[in-house]
Short mmCIF file of C-alpha atoms in Angstrom, two decimals:
data_model
loop_
_atom_site.label_atom_id
_atom_site.label_comp_id
_atom_site.label_asym_id
_atom_site.label_seq_id
_atom_site.Cartn_x
_atom_site.Cartn_y
_atom_site.Cartn_z
CA MET A 11 195.02 1.46 96.33
CA SER A 12 197.08 0.85 93.12
CA ALA A 13 195.66 -0.30 89.89
CA THR A 14 196.82 -3.54 90.10
CA ALA A 15 195.44 -3.96 93.21
CA ALA A 16 192.10 -2.66 92.29
CA ASP A 17 191.96 -4.78 89.36
CA LYS A 18 192.61 -7.81 91.39
CA ASN A 19 189.96 -6.72 94.17
CA ASN A 20 187.34 -6.08 91.05
CA SER A 21 187.77 -9.57 89.75
CA THR A 22 187.71 -11.48 92.79
CA PRO A 23 186.02 -14.54 91.56
CA PRO A 24 182.65 -15.76 93.05
CA SER A 25 181.72 -19.10 94.18
CA PRO A 26 182.23 -21.74 91.87
CA ILE A 27 178.70 -23.24 92.60
CA ASP A 28 177.07 -20.31 91.67
CA PRO A 29 176.28 -20.24 87.88
CA LYS A 30 175.42 -16.56 87.71
CA GLY A 31 178.73 -15.61 89.51
CA GLN A 32 180.49 -17.71 87.19
CA GLU A 33 179.07 -15.54 84.28
CA ASP A 34 179.55 -12.22 86.02
CA PHE A 35 183.22 -13.30 86.49
CA ASN A 36 183.19 -14.42 82.95
CA ASP A 37 181.72 -10.90 81.81
CA THR A 38 184.38 -9.11 84.14
CA VAL A 39 187.82 -10.77 82.85
CA SER A 40 186.84 -10.57 79.09
CA ASP A 41 186.20 -6.76 79.34
CA GLN A 42 189.60 -6.71 81.14
CA ALA A 43 191.13 -8.43 78.20
CA LEU A 44 189.28 -6.18 75.88
CA ARG A 45 190.65 -3.23 77.24
CA LYS A 46 194.23 -4.55 77.36
CA GLY A 47 193.95 -5.92 73.74
CA ASP A 48 195.69 -9.18 74.88
CA PRO A 49 193.08 -12.28 75.00
CA ASP A 50 195.68 -14.12 77.49
CA ALA A 51 195.83 -10.86 79.60
CA GLU A 52 193.14 -12.14 82.09
CA PHE A 53 194.95 -15.21 82.60
CA GLY A 54 198.26 -13.11 83.49
CA GLY A 55 199.90 -13.05 79.96
CA THR A 56 200.75 -15.93 77.62
CA GLU A 57 203.56 -17.79 79.63
CA ALA A 58 201.11 -17.37 82.52
CA ARG A 59 198.33 -18.79 80.81
CA LYS A 60 200.62 -22.00 79.34
CA ARG A 61 201.79 -22.81 83.09
CA LEU A 62 197.80 -22.70 83.92
CA GLU A 63 196.88 -24.64 81.04
CA ARG A 64 199.48 -27.30 81.76
CA LYS A 65 198.05 -27.38 85.35
CA LEU A 66 194.37 -27.54 83.87
CA LEU A 67 195.60 -30.62 81.99
CA MET A 68 197.26 -32.55 84.60
CA LYS A 69 194.33 -32.37 86.68
CA LEU A 70 192.06 -33.32 83.97
CA ASP A 71 194.39 -36.14 82.71
CA LEU A 72 194.76 -37.51 86.11
CA ARG A 73 190.85 -37.79 86.99
CA PHE A 74 189.92 -39.10 83.23
CA LEU A 75 192.09 -41.94 84.28
CA ILE A 76 189.83 -44.01 86.00
CA MET A 77 187.46 -43.65 82.84
CA VAL A 78 190.11 -46.42 81.69
CA PHE A 79 189.45 -48.66 84.59
CA ILE A 80 185.48 -48.23 83.65
CA TYR A 81 186.29 -48.97 79.93
CA ILE A 82 188.35 -52.23 81.29
CA LEU A 83 185.13 -53.54 83.47
CA ASN A 84 182.65 -52.22 80.64
CA TYR A 85 184.22 -54.83 78.30
CA ILE A 86 185.04 -57.70 80.54
CA ASP A 87 181.35 -57.71 81.74
CA ARG A 88 180.32 -57.43 78.01
CA ASN A 89 182.59 -60.13 77.03
CA ASN A 90 183.20 -62.70 79.78
CA ALA A 91 180.89 -65.13 78.30
CA GLY A 92 183.44 -65.83 75.80
CA ALA A 93 185.92 -67.30 78.34
CA ALA A 94 182.74 -68.85 80.13
CA ARG A 95 182.35 -70.97 77.06
CA LEU A 96 185.75 -72.58 77.95
CA LYS A 97 184.39 -73.92 81.44
CA GLY A 98 181.16 -75.33 80.77
CA PHE A 99 178.96 -72.03 80.42
CA GLU A 100 176.99 -73.85 77.30
CA ALA A 101 176.79 -77.07 78.69
CA ASP A 102 175.04 -75.82 82.16
CA LEU A 103 172.61 -73.63 80.22
CA HIS A 104 171.95 -76.26 78.00
CA LEU A 105 172.69 -74.30 74.91
CA LYS A 106 172.48 -75.73 71.43
CA GLY A 107 173.12 -74.68 67.56
CA ASN A 108 173.51 -71.06 67.29
CA GLU A 109 172.25 -69.92 71.04
CA PHE A 110 175.54 -68.97 72.28
CA ALA A 111 176.04 -66.83 69.46
CA THR A 112 172.44 -65.28 69.96
CA LEU A 113 173.55 -64.65 73.45
CA LEU A 114 176.89 -62.40 72.23
CA SER A 115 174.63 -60.69 69.85
CA ILE A 116 171.31 -59.79 71.51
CA LEU A 117 173.43 -57.63 74.05
CA TYR A 118 174.06 -55.37 71.02
CA VAL A 119 170.27 -54.86 70.04
CA GLY A 120 169.85 -53.22 73.82
CA TYR A 121 173.16 -51.28 73.35
CA ILE A 122 172.09 -50.12 70.05
CA ILE A 123 168.61 -49.06 71.19
CA MET A 124 170.23 -46.82 74.20
CA GLN A 125 173.21 -45.15 72.92
CA VAL A 126 171.54 -41.94 71.35
CA PRO A 127 169.05 -41.12 73.86
CA SER A 128 171.56 -41.79 76.28
CA ASN A 129 173.82 -39.11 75.22
CA MET A 130 170.95 -36.76 74.38
CA ILE A 131 170.13 -37.07 78.22
CA LEU A 132 173.73 -36.68 79.55
CA ASN A 133 174.17 -33.56 77.52
CA TYR A 134 170.73 -32.01 78.78
CA ILE A 135 171.65 -32.62 82.46
CA GLY A 136 175.30 -31.77 82.36
CA LYS A 137 176.33 -34.17 85.27
CA PRO A 138 178.09 -37.16 83.72
CA SER A 139 180.27 -37.98 87.00
CA LEU A 140 176.40 -38.88 88.51
CA TYR A 141 175.06 -40.10 85.31
CA LEU A 142 177.58 -42.67 84.23
CA PRO A 143 178.36 -43.98 87.76
CA ALA A 144 174.84 -44.61 88.14
CA CYS A 145 174.67 -46.43 84.79
CA MET A 146 178.05 -48.70 85.89
CA VAL A 147 176.07 -49.67 89.21
CA VAL A 148 173.09 -51.20 87.54
CA TRP A 149 175.33 -53.02 84.98
CA GLY A 150 177.59 -54.31 87.34
CA VAL A 151 174.25 -55.78 89.36
CA ILE A 152 173.35 -57.25 86.25
CA SER A 153 176.34 -58.76 85.38
CA CYS A 154 176.18 -60.31 88.98
CA LEU A 155 172.54 -61.97 87.77
CA THR A 156 173.94 -63.69 84.67
CA GLY A 157 175.64 -66.04 87.24
CA ILE A 158 172.37 -67.17 88.75
CA THR A 159 170.92 -67.92 85.18
CA THR A 160 169.98 -71.65 84.60
CA ASN A 161 168.82 -71.66 80.85
CA PHE A 162 168.84 -69.96 77.71
CA THR A 163 166.04 -67.51 78.86
CA GLY A 164 167.37 -66.25 81.83
CA ALA A 165 170.58 -65.69 79.91
CA LEU A 166 169.30 -63.63 76.90
CA LEU A 167 167.26 -61.63 79.34
CA THR A 168 170.12 -60.42 81.38
CA ARG A 169 172.44 -60.07 78.09
CA PHE A 170 170.22 -58.06 76.67
CA PHE A 171 169.80 -55.51 79.63
CA LEU A 172 173.20 -55.70 80.34
CA GLY A 173 173.90 -53.76 76.73
CA PHE A 174 170.80 -51.28 77.46
CA VAL A 175 172.54 -49.67 80.43
CA GLU A 176 176.12 -50.36 79.07
CA ALA A 177 175.26 -48.54 76.43
CA ALA A 178 175.72 -45.24 78.30
CA PHE A 179 179.61 -45.65 78.99
CA PHE A 180 181.32 -45.32 75.55
CA PRO A 181 179.64 -42.76 73.33
CA GLY A 182 179.33 -40.58 76.63
CA ALA A 183 182.59 -40.83 77.54
CA LEU A 184 183.60 -39.93 73.96
CA PHE A 185 181.51 -36.97 74.60
CA LEU A 186 182.99 -35.96 77.78
CA LEU A 187 186.23 -35.98 76.42
CA SER A 188 185.40 -33.81 73.43
CA LYS A 189 184.27 -31.29 76.07
CA TRP A 190 187.86 -30.81 77.48
CA TYR A 191 190.28 -31.71 75.00
CA THR A 192 191.03 -29.61 71.62
CA ARG A 193 191.75 -31.44 68.56
CA LYS A 194 195.45 -31.62 68.85
CA GLU A 195 194.84 -33.17 72.26
CA LEU A 196 191.67 -35.73 71.51
CA GLY A 197 193.46 -38.22 69.54
CA LEU A 198 195.93 -39.44 72.53
CA ARG A 199 193.26 -38.99 75.05
CA THR A 200 190.78 -41.23 72.95
CA ALA A 201 193.25 -43.78 72.63
CA ILE A 202 194.46 -43.97 76.41
CA LEU A 203 190.51 -44.47 76.85
CA TYR A 204 189.98 -47.10 74.15
CA CYS A 205 193.56 -49.08 75.90
CA GLY A 206 190.86 -49.71 78.27
CA ASN A 207 189.17 -51.49 75.85
CA LEU A 208 192.30 -53.39 74.83
CA SER A 209 193.81 -54.19 78.19
CA SER A 210 190.44 -55.81 79.21
CA ASN A 211 191.29 -58.49 76.57
CA ALA A 212 194.40 -58.99 78.48
CA PHE A 213 193.39 -58.38 81.88
CA GLY A 214 190.05 -59.87 81.41
CA ASN A 215 191.40 -62.81 80.21
CA LEU A 216 194.22 -63.20 83.27
CA LEU A 217 191.26 -62.60 85.41
CA ALA A 218 189.36 -65.13 84.18
CA ALA A 219 192.12 -67.94 84.20
CA GLY A 220 192.71 -67.22 87.47
CA ILE A 221 188.80 -67.09 88.53
CA LEU A 222 188.07 -70.46 86.15
CA GLY A 223 191.01 -72.42 87.26
CA GLY A 224 190.62 -71.95 91.21
CA MET A 225 186.82 -71.48 91.80
CA GLN A 226 185.46 -74.46 90.18
CA GLY A 227 183.31 -76.05 92.90
CA LYS A 228 183.49 -73.46 95.68
CA LEU A 229 180.46 -72.76 97.97
CA GLY A 230 178.97 -75.16 95.34
CA HIS A 231 179.03 -73.17 92.43
CA ALA A 232 180.68 -73.40 88.97
CA ALA A 233 183.75 -71.51 88.06
CA TRP A 234 182.17 -69.92 85.02
CA ARG A 235 179.33 -68.60 87.73
CA TRP A 236 181.78 -67.19 89.76
CA LEU A 237 183.54 -65.43 87.08
CA PHE A 238 180.08 -63.27 86.61
CA TYR A 239 179.65 -62.87 90.50
CA ILE A 240 183.70 -61.49 91.05
CA GLU A 241 183.92 -59.20 87.62
CA GLY A 242 180.05 -57.48 88.35
CA ALA A 243 181.01 -56.89 92.29
CA LEU A 244 184.17 -55.29 91.17
CA THR A 245 182.28 -52.80 88.35
CA VAL A 246 180.01 -51.62 91.46
CA ALA A 247 182.74 -50.92 93.73
CA VAL A 248 184.81 -49.08 91.09
CA ALA A 249 181.55 -47.04 89.79
CA ILE A 250 181.09 -45.80 93.45
CA ILE A 251 184.77 -44.12 93.64
CA ALA A 252 184.14 -42.98 89.91
CA ILE A 253 181.12 -40.36 91.53
CA PHE A 254 184.11 -38.56 93.46
CA ILE A 255 186.56 -38.42 90.83
CA LEU A 256 184.97 -37.90 87.40
CA PRO A 257 184.84 -34.31 85.83
CA ASP A 258 181.37 -32.54 84.80
CA PHE A 259 181.29 -30.22 81.99
CA PRO A 260 183.56 -27.14 81.90
CA GLU A 261 180.90 -24.78 82.73
CA THR A 262 179.86 -27.15 85.78
CA THR A 263 182.74 -28.52 87.26
CA THR A 264 182.95 -27.16 90.76
CA TRP A 265 186.66 -28.56 91.80
CA LEU A 266 188.25 -26.06 89.64
CA SER A 267 188.90 -22.88 90.52
CA PRO A 268 186.78 -20.21 88.44
CA MET A 269 190.06 -19.11 86.50
CA GLU A 270 190.80 -22.73 85.22
CA ARG A 271 186.94 -23.19 84.28
CA ARG A 272 187.43 -19.86 82.37
CA LEU A 273 190.50 -21.22 80.47
CA ALA A 274 188.82 -24.51 79.76
CA GLN A 275 185.79 -22.71 78.40
CA VAL A 276 188.25 -20.04 76.32
CA ARG A 277 190.45 -23.52 74.93
CA MET A 278 187.25 -24.71 73.48
CA ALA A 279 185.94 -21.85 72.08
CA GLU A 280 189.52 -20.74 70.53
CA GLU A 281 189.28 -24.53 68.58
CA VAL A 282 186.45 -23.48 65.72
CA GLY A 283 185.88 -20.04 66.72
CA GLU A 284 182.42 -20.99 68.85
CA SER A 285 181.63 -21.61 72.30
CA ASP A 286 181.32 -24.85 72.73
CA HIS A 287 177.44 -25.15 74.42
CA ASP A 288 174.17 -25.06 72.68
CA THR A 289 172.52 -21.27 72.37
CA LYS A 290 169.36 -20.90 73.97
CA GLU A 291 167.48 -21.57 70.55
CA GLU A 292 168.52 -25.21 70.42
CA SER A 293 166.52 -27.80 71.84
CA ILE A 294 167.47 -31.30 73.13
CA TRP A 295 166.05 -32.24 69.72
CA THR A 296 168.32 -29.63 67.61
CA GLY A 297 171.32 -31.82 67.84
CA LEU A 298 169.15 -35.33 66.92
CA ILE A 299 167.67 -33.31 63.82
CA LEU A 300 170.92 -32.19 62.62
CA ALA A 301 172.69 -35.22 62.65
CA VAL A 302 170.41 -37.32 61.43
CA LYS A 303 170.00 -34.82 58.22
CA ASP A 304 173.84 -34.93 57.79
CA TRP A 305 174.86 -37.64 55.48
CA ARG A 306 178.67 -37.81 56.67
CA VAL A 307 176.84 -39.26 60.35
CA TRP A 308 175.32 -42.28 57.89
CA PHE A 309 178.89 -42.48 56.14
CA MET A 310 180.92 -42.68 58.77
CA SER A 311 178.31 -44.84 60.45
CA LEU A 312 178.63 -47.57 57.69
CA ALA A 313 182.51 -47.32 57.64
CA LEU A 314 182.80 -47.81 61.48
CA THR A 315 180.40 -51.06 60.47
CA ALA A 316 182.94 -52.55 58.17
CA GLN A 317 185.46 -52.00 60.41
CA VAL A 318 183.52 -53.79 63.67
CA VAL A 319 182.80 -56.69 61.62
CA GLY A 320 186.60 -56.78 60.58
CA LEU A 321 187.15 -56.96 64.45
CA SER A 322 185.09 -59.51 65.14
CA PHE A 323 188.07 -61.62 66.28
CA ASN A 324 187.84 -59.91 69.46
CA ALA A 325 185.09 -61.58 71.04
CA TYR A 326 186.42 -64.97 70.19
CA PHE A 327 190.02 -64.04 70.79
CA PRO A 328 190.17 -67.28 73.40
CA THR A 329 188.55 -69.42 70.74
CA LEU A 330 191.66 -68.60 68.28
CA THR A 331 194.21 -68.80 70.71
CA ALA A 332 192.73 -72.16 71.57
CA THR A 333 193.45 -73.19 67.86
CA LEU A 334 197.04 -73.02 68.63
CA GLY A 335 196.88 -76.61 70.51
CA TYR A 336 197.28 -75.23 74.51
CA LYS A 337 195.15 -76.24 77.39
CA THR A 338 192.51 -73.85 78.34
CA THR A 339 194.64 -72.17 81.16
CA VAL A 340 197.52 -71.44 78.59
CA SER A 341 195.19 -70.46 75.80
CA LEU A 342 194.04 -67.73 78.16
CA LEU A 343 196.84 -66.64 78.85
CA LEU A 344 198.49 -66.37 75.39
CA CYS A 345 195.64 -63.84 74.67
CA ALA A 346 197.60 -61.38 76.74
CA PRO A 347 200.65 -60.27 74.61
CA PRO A 348 198.46 -59.55 71.76
CA TRP A 349 196.62 -57.10 73.28
CA GLY A 350 199.69 -55.49 75.17
CA PHE A 351 200.96 -54.87 71.96
CA ALA A 352 198.05 -53.45 70.57
CA CYS A 353 198.18 -50.90 73.27
CA ILE A 354 201.39 -49.85 72.34
CA VAL A 355 200.70 -49.13 69.03
CA ALA A 356 197.62 -47.67 69.36
CA PHE A 357 199.10 -45.17 71.86
CA ALA A 358 202.13 -44.28 69.50
CA ASN A 359 199.53 -44.18 66.69
CA ALA A 360 197.39 -41.82 68.27
CA ARG A 361 200.00 -39.55 69.23
CA HIS A 362 201.45 -39.14 65.95
CA ALA A 363 197.90 -38.40 64.38
CA ASP A 364 197.49 -35.64 67.26
CA TYR A 365 200.89 -34.64 66.33
CA THR A 366 200.60 -34.53 62.55
CA GLY A 367 196.73 -33.43 62.22
CA GLU A 368 196.51 -36.55 59.87
CA ARG A 369 193.98 -39.38 60.10
CA PHE A 370 193.44 -41.50 56.96
CA PHE A 371 196.74 -42.97 56.65
CA HIS A 372 196.90 -43.57 60.36
CA ILE A 373 193.62 -45.58 60.30
CA SER A 374 193.88 -47.10 56.86
CA GLY A 375 197.72 -48.53 57.74
CA SER A 376 197.04 -49.84 61.07
CA LEU A 377 193.71 -51.96 59.12
CA PHE A 378 196.00 -53.06 56.18
CA ALA A 379 198.73 -54.58 58.72
CA GLY A 380 195.52 -56.31 60.36
CA MET A 381 194.67 -57.63 56.79
CA ILE A 382 198.13 -59.16 56.53
CA GLY A 383 197.92 -60.89 59.96
CA MET A 384 194.21 -62.24 58.90
CA ILE A 385 195.70 -63.66 55.58
CA ILE A 386 198.36 -65.45 57.19
CA SER A 387 196.00 -67.05 59.54
CA LEU A 388 193.97 -68.02 56.63
CA ALA A 389 197.08 -69.14 54.78
CA THR A 390 198.69 -71.80 57.22
CA MET A 391 198.14 -73.68 60.50
CA ASN A 392 201.70 -73.10 61.57
CA THR A 393 201.20 -72.21 65.32
CA ALA A 394 204.10 -69.73 65.49
CA ALA A 395 202.74 -68.28 62.13
CA ARG A 396 198.99 -68.16 63.58
CA TYR A 397 200.47 -66.61 66.99
CA ILE A 398 202.19 -64.24 65.27
CA ALA A 399 199.21 -63.35 63.14
CA LEU A 400 197.14 -62.82 66.15
CA PHE A 401 199.08 -59.82 67.25
CA LEU A 402 198.98 -58.08 63.82
CA GLN A 403 195.30 -58.40 63.77
CA ALA A 404 195.05 -57.17 67.26
CA GLN A 405 197.12 -53.87 66.47
CA SER A 406 194.11 -53.05 63.94
CA TYR A 407 192.41 -51.29 67.10
CA ALA A 408 195.00 -48.47 66.36
CA GLY A 409 193.18 -47.19 63.60
CA PHE A 410 189.53 -48.19 64.78
CA ILE A 411 190.96 -45.69 67.77
CA VAL A 412 191.72 -42.94 65.39
CA PHE A 413 188.41 -43.25 63.45
CA TYR A 414 186.76 -41.98 66.92
CA SER A 415 188.56 -39.38 67.73
CA TRP A 416 188.12 -38.32 63.40
CA ILE A 417 184.32 -38.17 64.38
CA SER A 418 184.57 -35.49 66.95
CA ASN A 419 186.79 -33.32 65.08
CA THR A 420 184.36 -33.78 61.73
CA PHE A 421 181.04 -32.59 63.91
CA PRO A 422 182.57 -29.88 66.02
CA ARG A 423 179.66 -27.85 66.59
CA PRO A 424 177.35 -27.68 68.24
CA PRO A 425 177.51 -29.73 71.09
CA ALA A 426 174.29 -31.40 70.82
CA LYS A 427 175.11 -32.63 67.20
CA ARG A 428 178.30 -33.79 68.36
CA ALA A 429 176.76 -35.62 71.08
CA VAL A 430 174.25 -37.33 68.61
CA ALA A 431 176.53 -38.10 66.06
CA LEU A 432 179.21 -39.75 68.47
CA ALA A 433 176.22 -41.88 69.71
CA LEU A 434 174.39 -42.66 66.53
CA ILE A 435 177.77 -43.67 64.65
CA ASN A 436 178.86 -45.75 67.48
CA ALA A 437 175.27 -47.31 68.02
CA PHE A 438 174.74 -48.17 64.14
CA SER A 439 178.08 -49.79 64.02
CA GLN A 440 177.02 -51.99 66.77
CA LEU A 441 175.42 -53.95 63.58
CA GLY A 442 178.47 -55.39 63.01
CA ASN A 443 179.15 -56.70 66.30
CA ILE A 444 175.52 -58.41 65.65
CA ALA A 445 176.93 -59.89 62.43
CA GLY A 446 180.15 -60.53 63.65
CA SER A 447 178.72 -62.79 66.79
CA TYR A 448 177.54 -65.19 63.26
CA VAL A 449 181.31 -64.89 61.49
CA TRP A 450 182.99 -67.32 63.89
CA PRO A 451 180.80 -70.77 63.92
CA LYS A 452 182.62 -73.80 65.30
CA PRO A 453 182.26 -75.98 62.20
CA TRP A 454 184.44 -72.99 60.41
CA GLY A 455 187.62 -73.90 62.67
CA PRO A 456 189.83 -74.55 63.71
CA SER A 457 191.38 -72.90 60.36
CA TYR A 458 188.65 -70.14 60.29
CA ARG A 459 189.34 -69.39 56.45
CA LYS A 460 185.97 -68.20 55.62
CA SER A 461 185.92 -66.13 59.05
CA TYR A 462 189.08 -64.30 57.83
CA GLY A 463 187.91 -64.01 54.25
CA ILE A 464 184.66 -62.12 55.59
CA THR A 465 186.91 -60.07 57.92
CA ILE A 466 189.52 -58.89 54.89
CA SER A 467 186.51 -57.90 52.74
CA CYS A 468 184.86 -55.41 55.40
CA PHE A 469 188.35 -53.96 56.34
CA GLY A 470 189.15 -53.37 52.79
CA CYS A 471 185.70 -51.63 52.39
CA ALA A 472 186.21 -49.37 55.41
CA ILE A 473 189.76 -48.39 53.77
CA VAL A 474 187.88 -47.34 50.62
CA MET A 475 185.24 -45.38 52.62
CA CYS A 476 187.75 -43.40 54.70
CA PHE A 477 189.27 -42.54 51.44
CA ILE A 478 186.39 -41.15 50.19
CA LEU A 479 185.70 -38.88 53.46
CA ARG A 480 189.34 -37.60 53.37
CA GLN A 481 188.66 -36.29 49.70
CA HIS A 482 185.04 -34.82 50.75
CA LEU A 483 186.59 -32.99 53.68
CA ILE A 484 189.62 -31.66 51.53
CA TYR A 485 186.84 -30.03 49.48
CA LEU A 486 185.00 -28.64 52.08
CA ASN A 487 188.24 -26.86 53.11
CA LYS A 488 188.97 -25.46 49.70
CA ARG A 489 185.21 -24.10 49.95
CA MET A 490 186.22 -22.48 53.03
CA ASP A 491 189.72 -21.06 51.46
CA GLU A 492 187.52 -19.83 48.91
CA GLY A 493 185.49 -17.65 51.53
CA GLN A 494 182.41 -19.31 51.35
CA GLU A 495 180.49 -16.84 53.90
CA GLU A 496 177.46 -19.00 54.18
CA GLU A 497 179.83 -21.83 55.83
CA PHE A 498 181.07 -19.58 58.67
CA MET A 499 177.48 -17.34 59.66
CA LYS A 500 175.40 -20.14 60.37
CA ARG A 501 176.09 -20.02 63.66
CA ARG A 502 176.61 -16.33 64.00
CA ALA A 503 175.36 -16.33 67.72
CA ALA A 504 177.66 -18.94 69.12
CA ILE A 505 180.83 -16.92 67.29
CA LEU A 506 179.79 -13.38 68.80
CA GLU A 507 179.32 -15.56 72.48
CA ALA A 508 182.96 -16.99 71.70
CA ALA A 509 184.06 -13.55 71.02
CA GLN A 510 182.76 -12.35 74.67
CA LEU A 511 183.93 -15.40 76.23
CA GLU A 512 187.70 -14.83 74.66
CA GLY A 513 187.65 -11.45 75.18
CA ILE A 514 188.12 -10.36 71.76
CA SER A 515 186.34 -8.29 68.94
CA GLU A 516 183.70 -9.47 66.63
CA GLU A 517 185.76 -9.15 64.08
CA GLU A 518 188.63 -11.38 65.31
CA ALA A 519 186.21 -13.87 66.59
CA ILE A 520 184.89 -14.40 62.88
CA ARG A 521 188.47 -13.92 61.70
CA ARG A 522 189.31 -17.02 63.85
CA ALA A 523 186.27 -18.99 63.06
CA LYS A 524 187.01 -18.77 59.25
CA GLY A 525 190.33 -19.74 60.34
CA PHE A 526 188.84 -23.78 60.98
CA ARG A 527 189.72 -26.70 58.60
CA TYR A 528 188.29 -30.31 59.05
CA VAL A 529 191.35 -32.72 59.55
CA TYR A 530 191.54 -35.34 57.62
#
């Protein structure tokens, strides 16, 4: 038997559902790579690895597409009260004063409370294909229940628990993406995911226009009740499908071949010179402690909160298009084009940010364009000018999306810390949604000059804070350039594990770890 044939027989992968077998497989191919002196030898060489990597990314991209649809439904279920408001929601529930704004803001109380625990649980159990769809089924049912409420108290309870369960999805999705994609790939994938949010503003309002315009009085129910029934049922249906499509983590996904799973793990280890899973010494609480002690987590939380307040026009977009003077259905239809434009800008902005490895100017440029749109809306009541201004305001999300990928880039390891950092920063920023719910009261309309004054100030604050963070990351990179050993040796065990995973020497793994730099 030839040596090549023997190697093939010796490296025959065990069953993908056997964790011990996968570990043995990793050890075997790592030893082979070390003997041949080529980290890519186990994949058949550099060119063969590139082909396998393209195949892996294609599989992942196709499966992750369902998260875009999930995010559309996530945001539709969260924001459909804004559309229901145009068709008797307030009158039927006998709302008065700030009670509608309270219904909007109470959702974020539950949303804030649950995000960090949810991501800790997700990282611990390692089965997002089951955990995220299960949460989705629950929030779909709760959304349906909103349609049967008859007073403020009932609506308040359903909105609170809706936020409590919906909290699992977005930080969980960001963490799941960061487990599979490298820094040069993550920004674009985050943008594609967030296009679900932006598309929901277009698709959600088109769906609402159809339901509110055609379901009034059907089976004795008001059209706004049908809005909650139909959208909630749609969420449950997609959740069931998602169970069979969503991936788990690289080391636990069973529909990949052992070689593809190994490549997925090696890619992430190469990214920062460390393996992308927690060491045995790191408990479920380690990530929480590390994240809470890092001042950058709190600083980015404040910067994101400022952006969220600035983007608070999102929940009131149908109200803002209604100031153009058209009827309800037309006002809802006019919501779609600005968000379609925002998707295009967000996609292009994120792709360029990944290509250049730059973050600050891709964030601040988009926010500055949004400020120009707000200034136009503040200064004039001209219909054409205000509608164009809505396009500029909507594209502000392009910078907001890049900021999310910046979070993952700033806290790459350990994954337990990254999971908590993503959830904590996003959860803290929801305070901006609570405050933003009160930024657009009816008495300030139809010009909403005071509202725009507040959002302009928040965007300005966010830009300044992003600049400060950029300068700090530049400083950290300079420290690493100067060879500050403690920056590289704090996680020596993870670096050595990466060496074994990649099939390289300990010295080479340390060299690669020292080559890591923050993006800014």
